[in-house]
Coordinates of C-alpha atoms and ligand atoms in Angstrom, one line a residue:
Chain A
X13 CA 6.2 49.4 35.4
X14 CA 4.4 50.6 38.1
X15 CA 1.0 52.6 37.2
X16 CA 0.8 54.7 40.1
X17 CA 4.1 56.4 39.4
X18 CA 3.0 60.2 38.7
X19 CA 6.1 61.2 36.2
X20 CA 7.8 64.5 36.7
X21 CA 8.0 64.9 32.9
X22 CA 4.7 66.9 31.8
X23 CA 5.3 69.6 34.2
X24 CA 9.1 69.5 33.6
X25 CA 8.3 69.5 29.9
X26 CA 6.1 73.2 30.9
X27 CA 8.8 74.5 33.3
X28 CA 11.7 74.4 31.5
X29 CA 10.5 74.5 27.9
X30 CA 12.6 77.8 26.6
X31 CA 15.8 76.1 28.4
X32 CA 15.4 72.5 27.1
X33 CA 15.0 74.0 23.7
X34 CA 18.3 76.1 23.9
X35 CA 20.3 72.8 25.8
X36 CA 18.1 70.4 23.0
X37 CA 19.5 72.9 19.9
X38 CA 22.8 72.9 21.2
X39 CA 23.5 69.2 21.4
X40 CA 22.3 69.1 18.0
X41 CA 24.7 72.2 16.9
X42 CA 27.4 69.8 18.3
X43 CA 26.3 66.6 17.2
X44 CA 28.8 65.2 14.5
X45 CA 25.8 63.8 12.4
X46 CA 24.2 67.1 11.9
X47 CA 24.5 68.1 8.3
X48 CA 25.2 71.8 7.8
X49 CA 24.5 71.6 3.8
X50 CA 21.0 70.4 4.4
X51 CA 19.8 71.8 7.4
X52 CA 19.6 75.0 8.1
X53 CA 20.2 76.3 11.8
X54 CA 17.0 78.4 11.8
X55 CA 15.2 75.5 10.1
X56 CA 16.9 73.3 12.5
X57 CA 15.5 75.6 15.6
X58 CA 12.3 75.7 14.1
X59 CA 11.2 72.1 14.0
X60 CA 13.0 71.7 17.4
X61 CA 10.4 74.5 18.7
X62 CA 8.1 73.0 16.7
X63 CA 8.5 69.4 18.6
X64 CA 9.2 70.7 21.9
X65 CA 5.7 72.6 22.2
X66 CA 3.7 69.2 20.6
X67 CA 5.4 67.2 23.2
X68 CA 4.4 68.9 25.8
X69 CA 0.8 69.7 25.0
X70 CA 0.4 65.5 24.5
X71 CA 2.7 64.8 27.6
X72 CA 0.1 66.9 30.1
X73 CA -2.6 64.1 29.6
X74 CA -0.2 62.2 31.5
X75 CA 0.0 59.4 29.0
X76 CA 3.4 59.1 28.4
X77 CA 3.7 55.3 26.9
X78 CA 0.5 54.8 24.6
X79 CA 1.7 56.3 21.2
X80 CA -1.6 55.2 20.2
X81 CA -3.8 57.6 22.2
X82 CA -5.1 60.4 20.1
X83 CA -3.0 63.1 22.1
X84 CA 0.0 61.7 20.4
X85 CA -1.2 61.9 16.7
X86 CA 0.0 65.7 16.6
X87 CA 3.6 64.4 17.4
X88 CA 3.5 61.8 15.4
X89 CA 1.9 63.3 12.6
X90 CA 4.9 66.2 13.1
X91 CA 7.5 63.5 12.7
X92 CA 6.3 62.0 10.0
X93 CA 6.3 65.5 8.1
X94 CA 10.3 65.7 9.1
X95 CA 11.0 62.3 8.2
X96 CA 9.5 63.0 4.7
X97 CA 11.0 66.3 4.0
X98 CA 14.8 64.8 5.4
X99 CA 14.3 61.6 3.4
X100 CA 13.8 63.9 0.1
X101 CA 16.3 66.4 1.0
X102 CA 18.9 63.0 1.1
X103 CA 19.7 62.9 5.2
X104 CA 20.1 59.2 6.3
X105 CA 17.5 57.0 8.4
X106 CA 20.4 57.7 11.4
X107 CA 20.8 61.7 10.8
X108 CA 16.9 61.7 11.3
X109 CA 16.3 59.9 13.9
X110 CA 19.0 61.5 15.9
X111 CA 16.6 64.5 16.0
X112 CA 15.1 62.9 18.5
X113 CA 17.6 60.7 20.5
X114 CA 19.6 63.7 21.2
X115 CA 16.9 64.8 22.7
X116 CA 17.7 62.4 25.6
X117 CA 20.7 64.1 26.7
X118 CA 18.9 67.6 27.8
X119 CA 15.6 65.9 29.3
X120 CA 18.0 63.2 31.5
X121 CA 20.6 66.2 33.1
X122 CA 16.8 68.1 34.1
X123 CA 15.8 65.0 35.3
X124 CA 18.8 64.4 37.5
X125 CA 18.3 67.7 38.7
X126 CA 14.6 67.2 39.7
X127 CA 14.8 64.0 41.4
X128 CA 18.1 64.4 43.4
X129 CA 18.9 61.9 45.8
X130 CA 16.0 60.2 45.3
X131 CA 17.7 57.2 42.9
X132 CA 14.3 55.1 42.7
X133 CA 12.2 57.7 41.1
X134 CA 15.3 58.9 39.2
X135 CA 15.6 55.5 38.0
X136 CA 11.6 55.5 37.2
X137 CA 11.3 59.0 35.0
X138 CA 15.0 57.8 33.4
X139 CA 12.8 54.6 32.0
X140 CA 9.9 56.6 31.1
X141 CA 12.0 59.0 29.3
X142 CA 14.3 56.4 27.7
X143 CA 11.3 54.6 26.5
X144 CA 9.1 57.4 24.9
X145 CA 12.1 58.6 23.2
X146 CA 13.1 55.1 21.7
X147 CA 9.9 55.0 20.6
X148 CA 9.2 58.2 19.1
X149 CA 12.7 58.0 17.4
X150 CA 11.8 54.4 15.9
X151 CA 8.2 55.9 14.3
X152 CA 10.6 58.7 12.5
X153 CA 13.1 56.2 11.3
X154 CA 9.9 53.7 9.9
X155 CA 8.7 56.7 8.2
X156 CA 11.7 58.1 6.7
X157 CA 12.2 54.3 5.1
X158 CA 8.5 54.0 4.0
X159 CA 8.9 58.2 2.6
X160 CA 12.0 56.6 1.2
X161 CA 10.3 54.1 -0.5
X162 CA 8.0 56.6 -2.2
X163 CA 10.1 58.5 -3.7
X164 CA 12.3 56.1 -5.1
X165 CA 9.2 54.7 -6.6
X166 CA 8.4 57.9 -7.9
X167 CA 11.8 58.8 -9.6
X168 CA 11.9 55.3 -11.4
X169 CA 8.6 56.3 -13.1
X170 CA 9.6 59.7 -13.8
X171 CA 13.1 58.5 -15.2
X172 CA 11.8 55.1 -17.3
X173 CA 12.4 55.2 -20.6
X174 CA 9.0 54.4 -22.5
X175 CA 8.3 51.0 -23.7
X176 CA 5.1 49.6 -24.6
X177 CA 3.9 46.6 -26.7
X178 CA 0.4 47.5 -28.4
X179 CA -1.7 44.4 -26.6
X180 CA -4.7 43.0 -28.0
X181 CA -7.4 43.0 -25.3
X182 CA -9.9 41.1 -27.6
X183 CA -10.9 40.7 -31.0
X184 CA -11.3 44.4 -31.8
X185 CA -10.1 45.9 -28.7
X186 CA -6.7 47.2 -29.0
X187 CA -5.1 48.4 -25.3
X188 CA -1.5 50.6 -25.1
X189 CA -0.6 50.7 -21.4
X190 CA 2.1 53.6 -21.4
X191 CA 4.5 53.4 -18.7
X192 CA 7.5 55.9 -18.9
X193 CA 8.0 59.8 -19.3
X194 CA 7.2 60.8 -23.0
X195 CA 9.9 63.4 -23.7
X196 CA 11.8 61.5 -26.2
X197 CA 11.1 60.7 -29.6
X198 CA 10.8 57.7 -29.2
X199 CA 7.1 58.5 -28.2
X200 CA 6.1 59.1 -32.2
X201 CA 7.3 55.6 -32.7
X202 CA 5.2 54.4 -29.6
X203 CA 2.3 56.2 -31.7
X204 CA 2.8 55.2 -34.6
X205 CA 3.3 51.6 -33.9
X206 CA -0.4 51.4 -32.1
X207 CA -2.0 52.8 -35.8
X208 CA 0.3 50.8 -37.4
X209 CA -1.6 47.6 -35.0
X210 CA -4.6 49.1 -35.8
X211 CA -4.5 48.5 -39.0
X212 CA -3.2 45.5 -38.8
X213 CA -5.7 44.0 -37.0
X214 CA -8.8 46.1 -38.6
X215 CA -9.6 46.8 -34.6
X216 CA -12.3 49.1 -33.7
X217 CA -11.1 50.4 -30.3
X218 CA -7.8 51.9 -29.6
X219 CA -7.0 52.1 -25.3
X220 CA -4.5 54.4 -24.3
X221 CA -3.8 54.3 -20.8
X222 CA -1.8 57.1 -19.1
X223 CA -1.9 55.9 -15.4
X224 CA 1.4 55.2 -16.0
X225 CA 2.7 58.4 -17.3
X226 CA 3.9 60.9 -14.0
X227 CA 3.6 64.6 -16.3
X228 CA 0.8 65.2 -18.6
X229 CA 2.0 68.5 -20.6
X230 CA 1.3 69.6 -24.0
X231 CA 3.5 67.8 -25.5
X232 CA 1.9 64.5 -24.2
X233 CA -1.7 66.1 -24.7
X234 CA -0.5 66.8 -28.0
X235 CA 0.8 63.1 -28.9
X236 CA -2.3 61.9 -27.5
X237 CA -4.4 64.4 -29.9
X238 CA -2.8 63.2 -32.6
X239 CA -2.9 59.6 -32.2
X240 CA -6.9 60.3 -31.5
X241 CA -7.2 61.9 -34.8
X242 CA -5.2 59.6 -37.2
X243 CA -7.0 56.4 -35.4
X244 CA -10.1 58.0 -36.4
X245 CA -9.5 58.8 -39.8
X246 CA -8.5 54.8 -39.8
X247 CA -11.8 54.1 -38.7
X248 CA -11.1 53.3 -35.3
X249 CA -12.5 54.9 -31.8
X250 CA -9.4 55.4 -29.4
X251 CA -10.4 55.7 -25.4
X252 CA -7.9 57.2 -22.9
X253 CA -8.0 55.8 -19.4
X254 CA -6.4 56.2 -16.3
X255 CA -6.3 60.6 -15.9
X256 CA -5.8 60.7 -12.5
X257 CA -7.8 63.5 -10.7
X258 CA -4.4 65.5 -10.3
X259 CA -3.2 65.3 -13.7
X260 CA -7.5 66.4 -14.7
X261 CA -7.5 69.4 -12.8
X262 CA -3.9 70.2 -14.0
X263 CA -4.7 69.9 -17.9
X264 CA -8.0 72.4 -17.0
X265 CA -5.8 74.6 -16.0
X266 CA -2.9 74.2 -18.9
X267 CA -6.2 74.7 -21.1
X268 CA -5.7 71.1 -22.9
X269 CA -9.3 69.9 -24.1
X270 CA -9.6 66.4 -25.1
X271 CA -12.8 67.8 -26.6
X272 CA -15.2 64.9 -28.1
X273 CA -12.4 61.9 -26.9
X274 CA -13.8 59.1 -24.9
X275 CA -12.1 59.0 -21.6
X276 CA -12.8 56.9 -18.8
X277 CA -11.5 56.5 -15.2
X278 CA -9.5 53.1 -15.6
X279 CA -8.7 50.6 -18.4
X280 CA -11.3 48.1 -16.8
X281 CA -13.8 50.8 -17.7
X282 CA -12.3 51.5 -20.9
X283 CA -12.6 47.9 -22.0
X284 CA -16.6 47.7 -20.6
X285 CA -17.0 50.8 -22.7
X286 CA -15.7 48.9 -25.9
X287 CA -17.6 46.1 -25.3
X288 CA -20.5 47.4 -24.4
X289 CA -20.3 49.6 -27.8
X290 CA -19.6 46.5 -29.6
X291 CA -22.4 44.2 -28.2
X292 CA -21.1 42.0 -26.2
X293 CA -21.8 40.7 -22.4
X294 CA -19.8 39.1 -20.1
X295 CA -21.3 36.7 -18.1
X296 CA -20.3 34.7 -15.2
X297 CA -20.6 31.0 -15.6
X298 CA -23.9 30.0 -13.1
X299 CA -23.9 26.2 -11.3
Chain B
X29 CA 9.0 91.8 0.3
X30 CA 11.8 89.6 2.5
X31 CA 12.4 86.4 1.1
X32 CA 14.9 84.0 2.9
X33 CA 16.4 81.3 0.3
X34 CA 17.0 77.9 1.8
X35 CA 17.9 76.3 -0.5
X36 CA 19.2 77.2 -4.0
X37 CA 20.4 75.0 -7.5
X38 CA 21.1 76.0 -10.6
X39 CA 20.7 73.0 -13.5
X40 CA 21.2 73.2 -17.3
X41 CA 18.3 72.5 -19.9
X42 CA 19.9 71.4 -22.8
X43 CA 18.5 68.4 -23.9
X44 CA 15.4 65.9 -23.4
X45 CA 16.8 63.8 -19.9
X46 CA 17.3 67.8 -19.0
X47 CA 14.2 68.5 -19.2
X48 CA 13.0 64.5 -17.3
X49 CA 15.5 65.9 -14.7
X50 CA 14.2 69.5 -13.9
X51 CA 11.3 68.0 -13.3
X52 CA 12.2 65.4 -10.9
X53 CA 14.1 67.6 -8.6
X54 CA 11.4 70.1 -8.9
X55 CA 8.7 67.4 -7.9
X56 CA 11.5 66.0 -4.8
X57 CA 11.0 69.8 -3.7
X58 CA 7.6 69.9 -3.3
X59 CA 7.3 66.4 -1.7
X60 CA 9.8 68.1 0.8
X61 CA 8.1 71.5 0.9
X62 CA 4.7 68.6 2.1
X63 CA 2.8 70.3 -1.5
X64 CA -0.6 68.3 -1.8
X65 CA -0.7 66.2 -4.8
X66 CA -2.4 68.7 -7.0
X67 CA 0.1 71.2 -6.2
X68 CA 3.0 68.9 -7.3
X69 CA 1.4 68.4 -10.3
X70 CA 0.7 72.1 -11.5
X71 CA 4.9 73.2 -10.6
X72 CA 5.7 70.0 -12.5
X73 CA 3.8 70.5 -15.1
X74 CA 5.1 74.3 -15.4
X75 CA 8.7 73.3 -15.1
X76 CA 8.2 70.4 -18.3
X77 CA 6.5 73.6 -20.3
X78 CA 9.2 76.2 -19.8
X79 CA 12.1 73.6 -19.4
X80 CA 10.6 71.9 -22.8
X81 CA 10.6 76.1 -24.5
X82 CA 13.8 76.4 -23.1
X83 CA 15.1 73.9 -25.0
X84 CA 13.3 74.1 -27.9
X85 CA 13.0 77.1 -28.7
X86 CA 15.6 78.8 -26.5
X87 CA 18.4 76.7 -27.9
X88 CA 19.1 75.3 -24.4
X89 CA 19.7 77.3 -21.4
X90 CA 19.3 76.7 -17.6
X91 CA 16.5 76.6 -14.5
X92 CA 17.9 78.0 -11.7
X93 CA 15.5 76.8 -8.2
X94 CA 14.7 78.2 -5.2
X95 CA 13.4 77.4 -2.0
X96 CA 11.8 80.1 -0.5
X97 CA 11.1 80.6 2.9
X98 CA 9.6 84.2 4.2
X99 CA 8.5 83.1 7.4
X100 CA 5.0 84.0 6.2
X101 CA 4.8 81.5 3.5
X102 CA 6.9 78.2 1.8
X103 CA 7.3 77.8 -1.8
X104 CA 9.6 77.7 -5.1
X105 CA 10.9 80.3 -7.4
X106 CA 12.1 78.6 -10.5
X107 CA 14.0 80.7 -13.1
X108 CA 14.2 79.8 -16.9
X109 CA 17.2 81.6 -18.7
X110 CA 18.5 81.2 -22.4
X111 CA 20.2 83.5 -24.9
X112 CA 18.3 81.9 -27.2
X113 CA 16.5 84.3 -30.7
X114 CA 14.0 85.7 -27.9
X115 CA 9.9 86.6 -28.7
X116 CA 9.7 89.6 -30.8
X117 CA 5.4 89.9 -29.8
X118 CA 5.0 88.4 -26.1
X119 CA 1.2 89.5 -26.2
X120 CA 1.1 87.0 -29.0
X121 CA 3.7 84.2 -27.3
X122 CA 0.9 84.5 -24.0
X123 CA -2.0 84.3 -26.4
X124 CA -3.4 80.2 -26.0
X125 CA -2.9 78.7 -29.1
X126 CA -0.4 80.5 -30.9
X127 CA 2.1 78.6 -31.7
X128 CA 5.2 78.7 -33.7
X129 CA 5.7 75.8 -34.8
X130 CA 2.4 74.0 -35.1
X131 CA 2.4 72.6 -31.4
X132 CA -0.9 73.2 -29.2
X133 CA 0.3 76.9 -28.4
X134 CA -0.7 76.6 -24.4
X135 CA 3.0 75.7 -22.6
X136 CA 3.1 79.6 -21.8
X137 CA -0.6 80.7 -21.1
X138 CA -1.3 77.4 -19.5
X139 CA 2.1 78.1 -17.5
X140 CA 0.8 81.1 -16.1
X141 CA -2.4 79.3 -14.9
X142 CA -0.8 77.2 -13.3
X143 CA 1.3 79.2 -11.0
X144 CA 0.8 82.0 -8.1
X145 CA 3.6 84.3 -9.6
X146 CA 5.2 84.6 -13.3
X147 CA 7.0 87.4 -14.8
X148 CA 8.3 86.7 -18.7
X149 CA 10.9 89.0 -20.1
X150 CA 12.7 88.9 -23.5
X151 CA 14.9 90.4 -26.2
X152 CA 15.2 89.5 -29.7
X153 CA 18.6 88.5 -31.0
X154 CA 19.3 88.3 -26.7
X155 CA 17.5 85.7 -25.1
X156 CA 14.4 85.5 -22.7
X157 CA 13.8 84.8 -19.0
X158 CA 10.8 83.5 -17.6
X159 CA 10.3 83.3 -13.7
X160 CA 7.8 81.4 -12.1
X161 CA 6.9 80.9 -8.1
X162 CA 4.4 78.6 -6.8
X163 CA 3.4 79.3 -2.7
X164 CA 2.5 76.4 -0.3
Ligands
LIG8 N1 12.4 80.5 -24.6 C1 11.9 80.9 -25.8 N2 12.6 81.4 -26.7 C2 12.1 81.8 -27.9 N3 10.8 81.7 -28.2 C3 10.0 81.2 -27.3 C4 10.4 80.8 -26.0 N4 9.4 80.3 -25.3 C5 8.3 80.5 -26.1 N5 8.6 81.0 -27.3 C6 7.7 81.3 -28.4 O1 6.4 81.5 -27.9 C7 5.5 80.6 -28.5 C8 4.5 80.1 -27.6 O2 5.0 79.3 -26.6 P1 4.1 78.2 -25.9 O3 5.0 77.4 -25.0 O4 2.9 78.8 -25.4 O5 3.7 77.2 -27.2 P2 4.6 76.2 -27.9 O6 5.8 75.9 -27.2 O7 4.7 76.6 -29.4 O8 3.6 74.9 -27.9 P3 3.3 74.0 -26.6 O9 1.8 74.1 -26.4 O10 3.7 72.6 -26.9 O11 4.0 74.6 -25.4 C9 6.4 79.5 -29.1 O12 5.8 78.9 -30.2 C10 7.7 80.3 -29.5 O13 7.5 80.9 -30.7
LIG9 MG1 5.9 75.4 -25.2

């Protein structure tokens, strides 16, 4: 590639912005992947706008093949916003990306336009074109599969059923990681079988670890209230860990006080607070 | 006020999975709609409350969902509905820990606090209605 090639692009990009939005919309409008049940046409015309105008402002620093330059992070950061709001509305890694490969088809005619006869340049802006395109279009497709990703993750925790063995953490120290939505009823036998351990055991500490629970609502507050409340009348101190700040600042606001219950930010904590309380030190062997 | 829907479901509450299920398309939405995290967290946590009265104490019923979009600002209008018995005293349904039927008594206060628009209506013997609507 040859460095001293000025492209046409910025200031075709600024010249012919309103058209190659109206040709760019149209080859969508037409485009057999576009999915009419998902999209909108004025969402559709918005994000196109949306795109057209970040392109441009990045492309007039002239830069048109460092995605890494900081002019770029707008556009990119704009992509990633449609790849994750298409990957959650159900479009495919394909339907996305063609938001931007269709793109080609309107920038290539104005560039055929602007470089008439003159094949060489031609050929030079088509390569430029091509290759910011690709590239931009590849960055919405890694997105979308990494959005993807997320929110699979997400819906398996929010559609687990709860399981959870009661674990002893040490001598005394009884842990119950829960993992799972706790709608069901089977959420009371969850409870009960962690006093039921207690008691078993004669331990001391009770942990209850929410990290993995996705919705903390009354119901679960209330579960966890309980189970607090019959530990203690056992004779043992339960701890809840793992309240993330989101699901803190949510129960504030539901008005669910955990009141004079031990809670700490993670079960590693948790457990330092039960030993601690019960005397012992952990001590890494010296040599 | 003008409010454009974009996009618009209607789902029925009528058992436990029901209610795992509002609240997973309800959190998908806000993901979409780019919520921060807190934000997802409060609509979830509504949609579990009223979905969970719905069913509970409604008898079952349905969540209808909207996706709002007023060129102004984004956000979701979700729409509780039973023909359930209905509250006779709403001042004392709102009130934080009444409950009837020994439960913490803060799905419908807390609800409220959590949202940027709710409007509760009900009819003894009829059924009851609450509408919520959380703003980007
Ligand atoms: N859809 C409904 N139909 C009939 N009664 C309802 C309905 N929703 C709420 N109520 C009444 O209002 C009361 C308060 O509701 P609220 O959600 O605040 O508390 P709760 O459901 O009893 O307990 P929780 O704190 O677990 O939500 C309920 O106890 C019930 O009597
Ligand atoms: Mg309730």
């Amino acid at each position: 590639m040859n460095d001293t090639f000025a492209s046409k692009i910025p200031a075709l990009l600024a010249k012919y912005e309103t058209d190659l939005l109206e040709e760019w919309i149209k080859a969508q409008l037409d485009a057999t992947t576009l999915r009419k049940d998902l999209l909108s046409s004025a969402d559709l015309r918005r994000s196109s706008d949306e795109f057209l105008s970040l392109l441009r402002r990045a492309a007039t620093t002239g830069n048109l093949l460092n995605l890494n330059a900081p002019e770029w992070l707008p556009v990119k950061d704009f992509l990633a916003g449609v790849s994750r709001s298409r990957a959650s509305q159900g479009f495919t890694p394909s339907e996305t990306a063609t938001f931007i490969f269709s793109f080609k088809q309107p920038l290539f005619t104005r560039l055929q336009e602007e470089c008439g006869s003159d094949s060489r340049a031609l050929a030079e802006e088509l390569w430029i074109a091509t290759t910011l395109l690709d590239r931009l279009g590849l960055f919405t497709a890694e997105t979308f599969l990494s959005s993807r990703e997320d929110i699979i993750k997400q819906q398996q925790l929010e559609m687990l059923e709860l399981s959870t063995p009661v674990v002893t953490l040490w001598n005394g120290i009884l842990a119950l990681p829960l993992i799972g939505t706790l709608d069901s009823s089977r959420t009371q036998v969850v409870m009960e079988n962690l006093l039921q351990t207690i008691v078993e055991t004669g331990s001391e500490y009770a942990i209850i670890d929410i990290t993995g629970v996705p919705t903390v609502d009354t119901l679960v507050a209330q579960h966890l209230l309980k189970t607090v409340s019959a530990a203690r009348l056992m004779g043992a101190q339960c701890i809840i860990s793992g309240i993330r700040p989101q699901i803190a600042q949510t129960m504030v606001h539901l008005g669910v006080a955990f009141g004079d219950v031990i809670t700490k930010a993670s079960l590693a904590d948790a457990l330092s607070y039960a030993f601690k309380q019960m005397g012992i030190t952990v001590l890494r062997k010296q040599n | 006020m003008m409010n454009n829907i974009v996009r618009r479901e209607v789902i029925p509450l009528l058992s436990d999975e029901d209610i795992v299920r509002a609240r997973k398309i309800v959190r998908d939405w806000t993901i979409s709609l780019k919520f921060s995290l807190v934000d997802q967290t409060k609509l979830v946590t509504a949609v579990s409350e009223l979905a969970r009265n719905t069913v509970e104490h409604g008898g079952g019923g349905s969540a209808l969902l909207e996706m709002l979009d007023d060129s102004i600002r984004r956000g979701i209008r979700l729409t509780f509905e039973d023909q359930g018995p209905g509250i006779a005293n709403i001042d004392q349904a709102m009130t934080d820990g009444y409950s009837s039927r020994g439960s913490l008594g803060l799905g419908l206060g807390g609800t409220k606090r959590l949202v940027n628009e709710f409007d509760l209506s009900s009819e003894p013997g009829k059924g009851t209605r609450v509408t919520i609507a959380r703003w980007k």
